[in-house]
Short mmCIF file of C-alpha atoms and ligand atoms in Angstrom, two decimals:
data_model
loop_
_atom_site.label_atom_id
_atom_site.label_comp_id
_atom_site.label_asym_id
_atom_site.label_seq_id
_atom_site.Cartn_x
_atom_site.Cartn_y
_atom_site.Cartn_z
CA MET A 9 113.19 143.95 -24.80
CA THR A 10 110.85 143.36 -27.72
CA LEU A 11 107.12 143.84 -27.49
CA ASP A 12 106.37 140.77 -29.59
CA HIS A 13 108.36 138.01 -31.20
CA ASN A 14 108.93 137.54 -34.89
CA ALA A 15 107.67 133.98 -34.89
CA GLN A 16 108.30 131.97 -38.04
CA ALA A 17 105.92 129.07 -38.50
CA GLY A 18 108.34 126.96 -40.53
CA GLY A 19 112.03 126.25 -40.46
CA PRO A 20 114.87 128.50 -41.69
CA GLY A 21 114.23 130.07 -45.07
CA ARG A 22 110.47 129.76 -44.90
CA ARG A 23 108.68 133.09 -44.84
CA ASN A 24 105.25 133.63 -43.20
CA GLY A 25 102.41 134.84 -45.41
CA PHE A 26 101.09 138.40 -45.60
CA ALA A 27 98.26 137.98 -43.08
CA THR A 28 100.54 136.29 -40.58
CA ARG A 29 103.21 138.97 -41.01
CA ALA A 30 100.61 141.71 -40.46
CA ILE A 31 99.79 140.12 -37.10
CA HIS A 32 103.12 138.86 -35.76
CA VAL A 33 105.31 141.94 -35.83
CA ALA A 34 108.28 142.46 -33.58
CA GLY A 35 108.18 145.53 -31.34
CA PRO A 36 111.04 148.02 -31.15
CA GLU A 37 114.31 146.98 -29.55
CA MET A 38 114.67 149.05 -26.38
CA LEU A 39 118.35 149.95 -26.57
CA THR A 40 118.06 152.87 -24.18
CA ALA A 41 116.85 153.07 -20.61
CA ASP A 42 113.22 153.08 -19.41
CA PRO A 43 110.77 155.46 -21.04
CA LEU A 44 109.93 158.31 -18.64
CA SER A 45 106.25 158.07 -19.48
CA PRO A 46 104.80 154.61 -18.92
CA PRO A 47 103.98 152.73 -22.13
CA ILE A 48 100.31 152.26 -22.92
CA TYR A 49 99.73 148.51 -23.03
CA GLN A 50 96.77 148.72 -25.38
CA SER A 51 96.31 144.97 -25.36
CA SER A 52 93.17 143.13 -24.35
CA THR A 53 95.03 139.90 -23.59
CA PHE A 54 98.50 138.61 -22.69
CA ALA A 55 100.20 135.46 -23.97
CA PHE A 56 101.84 132.80 -21.76
CA THR A 57 104.34 130.06 -22.38
CA GLN A 58 103.06 127.92 -19.47
CA ALA A 59 99.37 126.97 -19.22
CA ASP A 60 99.65 126.85 -15.40
CA ASP A 61 100.75 130.48 -15.31
CA TYR A 62 97.76 131.37 -17.44
CA SER A 63 95.24 129.74 -15.08
CA GLN A 64 96.94 131.14 -12.00
CA ALA A 65 96.89 134.65 -13.48
CA LEU A 66 93.11 134.44 -13.92
CA ALA A 67 92.66 133.70 -10.22
CA ASP A 68 95.17 136.13 -8.71
CA PRO A 69 95.56 139.74 -9.88
CA GLY A 70 99.04 139.94 -8.36
CA TYR A 71 100.41 136.90 -10.20
CA ALA A 72 100.56 138.03 -13.83
CA TYR A 73 98.61 139.98 -16.43
CA ALA A 74 96.14 137.76 -18.29
CA TYR A 75 93.30 139.86 -19.64
CA THR A 76 92.76 143.62 -19.43
CA ARG A 77 89.33 143.35 -17.80
CA TYR A 78 91.20 141.64 -14.94
CA ARG A 79 94.28 143.86 -14.83
CA ASN A 80 96.54 145.76 -17.21
CA PRO A 81 100.15 146.97 -16.77
CA THR A 82 99.37 150.62 -17.64
CA THR A 83 96.35 150.63 -15.35
CA ALA A 84 98.51 148.99 -12.66
CA VAL A 85 100.86 152.01 -12.70
CA LEU A 86 97.88 154.25 -11.90
CA GLU A 87 96.75 151.79 -9.21
CA SER A 88 100.19 151.75 -7.55
CA ALA A 89 100.36 155.53 -7.61
CA LEU A 90 96.93 155.93 -6.01
CA SER A 91 97.62 153.25 -3.36
CA GLU A 92 100.85 155.00 -2.52
CA LEU A 93 99.32 158.48 -2.33
CA GLU A 94 96.26 157.39 -0.31
CA GLY A 95 98.31 155.15 1.99
CA GLY A 96 96.43 151.96 1.07
CA THR A 97 97.50 148.37 0.46
CA ASP A 98 95.89 148.02 -2.99
CA CYS A 99 93.87 149.91 -5.56
CA ILE A 100 91.40 149.01 -8.29
CA ALA A 101 91.12 151.54 -11.10
CA THR A 102 87.68 151.56 -12.71
CA ALA A 103 86.06 152.88 -15.87
CA SER A 104 84.27 155.68 -14.00
CA GLY A 105 83.58 156.92 -10.50
CA MET A 106 80.17 155.23 -10.69
CA ALA A 107 81.84 151.90 -11.61
CA ALA A 108 83.80 152.29 -8.37
CA VAL A 109 80.58 153.06 -6.45
CA SER A 110 78.67 150.11 -7.91
CA THR A 111 81.62 147.72 -7.50
CA ILE A 112 82.14 148.46 -3.82
CA LEU A 113 78.45 148.48 -2.90
CA MET A 114 77.81 145.20 -4.74
CA THR A 115 80.83 143.72 -2.95
CA LEU A 116 79.76 144.78 0.53
CA LEU A 117 75.95 144.42 0.45
CA SER A 118 73.47 141.56 0.16
CA SER A 119 69.71 141.74 0.41
CA GLY A 120 68.62 142.29 4.00
CA ASP A 121 71.79 144.24 4.87
CA ARG A 122 71.64 147.88 5.84
CA ILE A 123 73.76 150.76 4.51
CA VAL A 124 73.89 154.21 6.08
CA LEU A 125 74.83 157.05 3.72
CA ALA A 126 75.35 160.76 4.18
CA ARG A 127 72.23 162.49 2.88
CA GLU A 128 74.26 165.15 1.08
CA LEU A 129 75.68 162.88 -1.57
CA TYR A 130 76.74 162.78 -5.20
CA GLY A 131 73.50 162.35 -7.19
CA GLY A 132 74.58 159.14 -8.95
CA THR A 133 75.55 157.49 -5.66
CA TYR A 134 72.21 158.54 -4.17
CA SER A 135 70.33 156.98 -7.12
CA PHE A 136 72.38 153.78 -7.08
CA ALA A 137 71.73 153.34 -3.36
CA ARG A 138 68.02 153.99 -3.89
CA SER A 139 67.91 151.34 -6.61
CA MET A 140 69.56 148.83 -4.26
CA ALA A 141 66.72 149.52 -1.83
CA ASP A 142 63.99 149.27 -4.46
CA ARG A 143 65.25 146.28 -6.42
CA TYR A 144 67.61 144.25 -4.23
CA GLY A 145 66.08 144.50 -0.78
CA VAL A 146 68.91 146.47 0.80
CA ASP A 147 67.85 148.66 3.73
CA VAL A 148 69.13 152.13 2.79
CA ALA A 149 69.21 155.00 5.29
CA PHE A 150 70.29 158.59 4.58
CA VAL A 151 71.47 160.62 7.59
CA ASP A 152 72.88 164.05 8.31
CA SER A 153 76.57 163.12 8.58
CA THR A 154 77.33 166.28 10.58
CA ASP A 155 75.02 164.96 13.33
CA ILE A 156 77.16 162.31 15.06
CA ASP A 157 74.29 161.15 17.31
CA ALA A 158 72.04 160.64 14.28
CA VAL A 159 74.73 158.54 12.59
CA GLU A 160 75.20 156.49 15.75
CA ARG A 161 71.44 155.82 16.02
CA ALA A 162 71.33 154.78 12.35
CA LEU A 163 74.05 152.12 12.77
CA THR A 164 71.89 149.12 13.67
CA ASP A 165 73.08 145.50 14.01
CA ARG A 166 72.35 144.81 10.36
CA THR A 167 74.42 147.77 9.13
CA ARG A 168 77.34 146.70 6.94
CA VAL A 169 78.47 149.99 5.40
CA LEU A 170 78.80 153.64 6.35
CA TYR A 171 79.21 155.71 3.16
CA ILE A 172 80.38 159.31 3.49
CA GLU A 173 82.16 161.98 1.41
CA THR A 174 85.22 163.89 2.71
CA ILE A 175 83.81 167.12 1.31
CA ALA A 176 80.13 167.10 0.39
CA ASN A 177 78.90 169.08 -2.53
CA PRO A 178 77.41 171.69 -3.07
CA THR A 179 77.41 173.01 0.52
CA ILE A 180 81.14 172.11 0.68
CA THR A 181 80.58 170.55 4.08
CA VAL A 182 83.58 168.73 5.59
CA THR A 183 82.82 165.38 7.22
CA ASP A 184 84.30 164.42 10.60
CA LEU A 185 86.11 161.36 9.26
CA PRO A 186 88.04 160.36 12.43
CA VAL A 187 84.95 160.44 14.67
CA LEU A 188 82.62 158.67 12.20
CA ALA A 189 85.21 156.06 11.21
CA ALA A 190 85.93 155.19 14.85
CA LEU A 191 82.20 154.93 15.56
CA ALA A 192 81.53 152.66 12.58
CA ARG A 193 84.59 150.48 13.14
CA SER A 194 83.65 149.92 16.79
CA ARG A 195 80.47 148.28 15.43
CA GLY A 196 82.18 146.28 12.70
CA VAL A 197 80.76 148.53 9.97
CA THR A 198 82.92 149.07 6.85
CA VAL A 199 83.66 152.74 6.18
CA VAL A 200 83.69 153.88 2.55
CA VAL A 201 84.81 157.47 1.92
CA ASP A 202 84.32 159.25 -1.40
CA ASN A 203 87.42 161.48 -1.43
CA THR A 204 86.84 162.95 -4.91
CA LEU A 205 86.49 166.60 -3.85
CA ALA A 206 89.51 166.64 -1.55
CA SER A 207 91.84 164.46 -3.65
CA PRO A 208 94.64 162.59 -1.85
CA TYR A 209 96.69 165.80 -1.85
CA LEU A 210 94.33 167.53 0.60
CA CYS A 211 93.10 164.52 2.61
CA ARG A 212 93.90 160.81 2.98
CA PRO A 213 90.88 159.16 4.63
CA ILE A 214 92.71 155.88 5.43
CA GLU A 215 94.85 157.92 7.88
CA HIS A 216 91.57 158.80 9.60
CA GLY A 217 90.22 155.24 9.79
CA ALA A 218 88.50 154.63 6.42
CA ASP A 219 88.45 151.06 5.05
CA VAL A 220 87.91 152.06 1.42
CA VAL A 221 88.58 155.33 -0.38
CA LEU A 222 86.67 156.03 -3.56
CA HIS A 223 87.48 158.49 -6.34
CA SER A 224 85.91 159.82 -9.44
CA VAL A 225 89.26 160.06 -11.25
CA THR A 226 87.34 162.10 -13.83
CA LYS A 227 87.64 165.09 -11.48
CA TYR A 228 90.84 166.35 -9.80
CA ILE A 229 93.04 163.31 -10.43
CA GLY A 230 92.51 163.39 -14.20
CA GLY A 231 92.21 167.14 -13.90
CA HIS A 232 91.92 168.11 -17.58
CA SER A 233 88.29 167.32 -18.49
CA ASP A 234 89.44 164.69 -20.98
CA VAL A 235 88.92 161.34 -19.28
CA ILE A 236 86.30 159.41 -17.31
CA GLY A 237 87.66 157.14 -14.58
CA GLY A 238 87.32 155.97 -11.04
CA ALA A 239 89.27 154.18 -8.33
CA LEU A 240 88.91 152.26 -5.09
CA VAL A 241 91.82 152.26 -2.62
CA PHE A 242 91.80 149.69 0.18
CA ALA A 243 93.25 149.68 3.68
CA ASP A 244 93.09 145.88 3.62
CA HIS A 245 94.25 143.32 1.04
CA ASP A 246 91.42 140.82 1.66
CA LEU A 247 88.69 143.34 0.97
CA TYR A 248 90.61 144.36 -2.17
CA LEU A 249 90.49 140.75 -3.42
CA ARG A 250 86.74 140.53 -2.76
CA ALA A 251 86.11 143.79 -4.63
CA TRP A 252 88.39 142.70 -7.48
CA LYS A 253 86.25 139.59 -7.95
CA THR A 254 83.14 141.78 -8.21
CA MET A 255 84.85 144.22 -10.55
CA ILE A 256 85.99 141.63 -13.08
CA LEU A 257 82.46 140.17 -13.25
CA ALA A 258 80.58 143.48 -13.26
CA GLY A 259 83.08 144.60 -15.91
CA GLY A 260 83.94 148.10 -14.71
CA SER A 261 87.59 148.01 -15.80
CA PRO A 262 89.15 151.07 -17.43
CA ASP A 263 90.65 151.24 -20.88
CA PRO A 264 94.49 151.46 -20.68
CA PHE A 265 94.56 154.79 -22.51
CA ALA A 266 92.09 156.26 -20.01
CA ALA A 267 94.30 155.02 -17.18
CA TRP A 268 97.31 156.62 -18.89
CA LEU A 269 95.51 159.97 -19.17
CA ALA A 270 94.53 159.78 -15.49
CA LEU A 271 98.14 159.07 -14.57
CA ARG A 272 99.33 161.99 -16.65
CA GLY A 273 96.89 164.23 -14.76
CA LEU A 274 97.93 162.83 -11.39
CA ARG A 275 101.54 164.00 -11.94
CA THR A 276 100.51 167.64 -11.42
CA LEU A 277 97.81 167.10 -8.77
CA ALA A 278 99.75 168.83 -6.00
CA LEU A 279 100.37 171.98 -8.06
CA ARG A 280 96.77 172.13 -9.24
CA MET A 281 95.26 171.61 -5.79
CA LYS A 282 97.42 174.43 -4.37
CA ARG A 283 96.40 176.74 -7.17
CA VAL A 284 92.66 176.02 -7.03
CA SER A 285 92.67 176.36 -3.23
CA SER A 286 94.28 179.80 -3.36
CA SER A 287 92.10 181.00 -6.25
CA ALA A 288 88.94 179.73 -4.50
CA ASP A 289 90.07 181.63 -1.40
CA ALA A 290 90.31 184.88 -3.39
CA LEU A 291 87.01 184.32 -5.19
CA ALA A 292 85.12 183.27 -2.02
CA ARG A 293 86.24 186.37 -0.12
CA TRP A 294 85.38 188.62 -3.04
CA LEU A 295 81.92 187.03 -3.42
CA GLU A 296 81.25 187.28 0.32
CA ALA A 297 81.76 191.06 0.12
CA HIS A 298 79.55 191.45 -2.96
CA PRO A 299 76.14 193.11 -2.31
CA ARG A 300 74.27 190.78 -4.71
CA VAL A 301 75.52 187.66 -2.92
CA ASP A 302 73.67 186.39 0.16
CA LYS A 303 75.86 183.57 1.30
CA VAL A 304 79.12 181.87 0.26
CA TYR A 305 79.96 178.25 1.02
CA TRP A 306 83.70 177.53 1.20
CA PRO A 307 85.25 175.83 4.23
CA GLY A 308 88.12 178.32 4.46
CA LEU A 309 85.69 181.13 5.36
CA ASP A 310 85.07 181.91 9.05
CA SER A 311 81.35 181.96 8.23
CA HIS A 312 81.37 178.29 7.13
CA PRO A 313 80.22 175.74 9.75
CA SER A 314 83.02 173.34 8.72
CA LYS A 315 85.86 175.85 9.21
CA ALA A 316 87.31 174.30 12.41
CA LEU A 317 87.06 170.76 11.04
CA ALA A 318 88.59 171.82 7.73
CA GLU A 319 91.60 173.28 9.57
CA ARG A 320 92.23 169.86 11.12
CA LEU A 321 91.45 167.58 8.18
CA LEU A 322 92.61 169.72 5.24
CA PRO A 323 95.85 171.33 6.44
CA LEU A 324 97.18 172.02 2.93
CA GLY A 325 94.17 173.86 1.53
CA TYR A 326 90.40 173.84 1.33
CA GLY A 327 90.00 172.89 -2.31
CA GLY A 328 88.60 174.48 -5.42
CA LEU A 329 84.86 173.99 -4.98
CA LEU A 330 82.66 176.76 -3.65
CA SER A 331 79.00 177.65 -3.86
CA PHE A 332 76.97 180.78 -3.35
CA ASP A 333 73.39 181.94 -3.01
CA MET A 334 72.45 185.08 -4.86
CA ALA A 335 70.34 187.69 -3.13
CA GLY A 336 66.71 187.99 -4.22
CA ASP A 337 65.11 185.91 -6.92
CA ARG A 338 65.79 182.18 -6.69
CA ASP A 339 66.12 182.06 -10.49
CA ALA A 340 69.00 184.55 -10.32
CA GLY A 341 71.45 181.73 -9.59
CA ARG A 342 70.44 179.81 -12.67
CA LEU A 343 70.60 182.94 -14.82
CA PHE A 344 74.09 183.73 -13.48
CA THR A 345 75.41 180.42 -14.85
CA GLU A 346 74.40 181.54 -18.35
CA LYS A 347 76.07 184.95 -18.09
CA THR A 348 79.67 184.12 -17.22
CA ARG A 349 82.10 184.35 -20.15
CA LEU A 350 85.24 182.56 -18.95
CA ALA A 351 83.54 180.18 -16.56
CA ARG A 352 81.65 177.59 -18.58
CA LEU A 353 78.23 176.17 -17.78
CA ALA A 354 78.97 172.47 -17.56
CA THR A 355 78.63 169.51 -15.25
CA SER A 356 81.71 167.89 -13.64
CA LEU A 357 84.43 169.58 -11.62
CA GLY A 358 88.14 169.48 -10.92
CA GLY A 359 89.36 170.39 -14.42
CA ILE A 360 91.69 173.13 -15.57
CA GLU A 361 88.82 175.39 -16.63
CA THR A 362 86.41 177.07 -14.21
CA LEU A 363 82.90 175.62 -14.39
CA VAL A 364 79.64 176.92 -12.98
CA SER A 365 76.49 174.91 -12.48
CA HIS A 366 73.13 174.96 -10.86
CA PRO A 367 73.05 171.83 -8.64
CA ALA A 368 69.27 171.64 -8.24
CA SER A 369 68.84 171.16 -12.00
CA THR A 370 72.09 169.31 -12.76
CA THR A 371 74.38 167.32 -10.41
CA HIS A 372 71.71 166.85 -7.75
CA ARG A 373 68.66 166.64 -10.03
CA GLN A 374 67.98 163.06 -8.84
CA MET A 375 67.15 164.45 -5.40
CA ASP A 376 63.57 165.60 -4.94
CA GLN A 377 62.63 168.94 -3.36
CA GLU A 378 62.47 167.43 0.11
CA ALA A 379 65.86 165.68 -0.19
CA LEU A 380 67.41 168.91 -1.51
CA ALA A 381 66.02 170.93 1.38
CA ALA A 382 67.16 168.33 3.92
CA ALA A 383 70.67 168.48 2.47
CA GLY A 384 70.70 172.29 2.67
CA ILE A 385 70.83 172.77 -1.10
CA GLY A 386 68.97 175.89 -2.18
CA VAL A 387 67.15 175.73 -5.52
CA GLY A 388 68.97 178.90 -6.62
CA MET A 389 72.44 177.92 -5.43
CA VAL A 390 75.37 178.29 -7.86
CA ARG A 391 78.27 175.88 -7.61
CA VAL A 392 81.71 176.84 -8.86
CA SER A 393 84.61 174.53 -9.68
CA VAL A 394 87.53 176.93 -9.70
CA GLY A 395 90.04 176.23 -12.47
CA LEU A 396 93.60 177.31 -13.14
CA GLU A 397 92.89 180.68 -14.82
CA ASP A 398 94.29 183.89 -13.34
CA PRO A 399 92.10 184.62 -10.31
CA GLU A 400 91.77 188.33 -11.26
CA ASP A 401 90.20 187.27 -14.55
CA LEU A 402 87.70 185.03 -12.77
CA ILE A 403 86.74 187.87 -10.43
CA ALA A 404 86.26 190.20 -13.43
CA ASP A 405 84.10 187.57 -15.13
CA PHE A 406 81.95 187.01 -12.04
CA ASP A 407 81.66 190.76 -11.56
CA GLN A 408 80.21 191.32 -15.04
CA ALA A 409 77.92 188.26 -14.72
CA LEU A 410 76.57 189.45 -11.35
CA ALA A 411 75.97 192.91 -12.83
CA VAL A 412 74.03 191.55 -15.85
CA THR A 413 72.12 189.05 -13.73
CA GLY A 414 71.09 191.73 -11.24
CA ALA A 415 69.86 193.99 -14.04
CA ALA A 416 67.77 191.25 -15.68
C1 LIG B 504 81.57 162.79 -10.40
C2 LIG B 504 81.46 162.15 -9.09
C3 LIG B 504 81.19 160.77 -8.96
C4 LIG B 504 80.92 159.89 -10.16
O1 LIG B 504 82.05 159.80 -10.97
P1 LIG B 504 82.00 159.55 -12.58
O2 LIG B 504 83.43 159.53 -12.93
O3 LIG B 504 81.21 160.65 -13.19
O4 LIG B 504 81.33 158.23 -12.77
C5 LIG B 504 81.15 160.23 -7.69
N1 LIG B 504 81.34 161.00 -6.60
C6 LIG B 504 81.59 162.32 -6.68
C7 LIG B 504 81.79 163.11 -5.44
C8 LIG B 504 81.65 162.94 -7.92
O5 LIG B 504 81.90 164.26 -8.00
#
């Protein structure tokens, strides 16, 4: 196989000029078997020999590759992998998690429609939904997704979408996917589940009745804090085609190299999710016993309200995100995030390095005081994304940071 042809414009013996030769270069002959790592097709467009194939490829993503905003072979490897792991029919990789959020909401909602969302929600999703209410006449309702009756009451005749997160952040609350999905589906409401915090290793929402699974690939799937990406996985091919049409016009397609990095991260997802789950377990139990800590939020703890649900929905582990409230001063939490030495103060989660943050001033800053309180997010809460370091080192780091913070 060659990656390009060595086209000669004239007959035998005629040599192309310098500029032409700089452009029309033959790729390497592939004498050996397939490369183990998928090639990065860093090409914006793809050439055809038949004009009919070209026009067909623009209309049907499964027919052929035409233009990278529509589909790209490297990106398609990531899409196949995520479809396979989530148990879906199709996947659209996107340039970010928010591109996935905006693509699916623009696909499913028109003005006058209603969407019901969990009130404890990723801040960007919350803001995007609010802007759909303010600017596009969508009726947006936020409900406590742990209150099944409240969700049921919110699902009116005009409701098109129920939007929930498998694990909500920063209270690390697990959502009852099977019950909510059955409820929504019985009313013809499309169920979109943001599965970013669980990853397909810990939970596959389509198995529990979701229509669409959404990921910020930036987090656990990429896993190395080096790429921004997103994905939508579909339980149904027709909805995939509708969303694909939105995506190519809204323009949220990923760069092939970003897709390649995400795929490289995905290879070790299982190992990383096991490790962060066991390290979070050790850290959560240690924090719970610490005199300066009031409360720890991790669904593997008996004290967490989601424990029973987590045992059913997350049989392989409870994930690497935990939060805690420090005793006393509400500013203590914020100060703590400046005093850790290994754990870095940064937004995002799901990477190899442990991160600490203060949700009220960072990830959830778009929520006002009232929305924060309603979602159970304390203003002094510290959120931890446990990384792959040795857990004893993390405990030592937290120990010294708690000591300094308490003394301040
Ligand atoms: C980060 C995140 C997003 C947004 O993803 P980006 O890749 O930052 O655009 C959406 N949902 C959740 C749960 C997230 O953590």
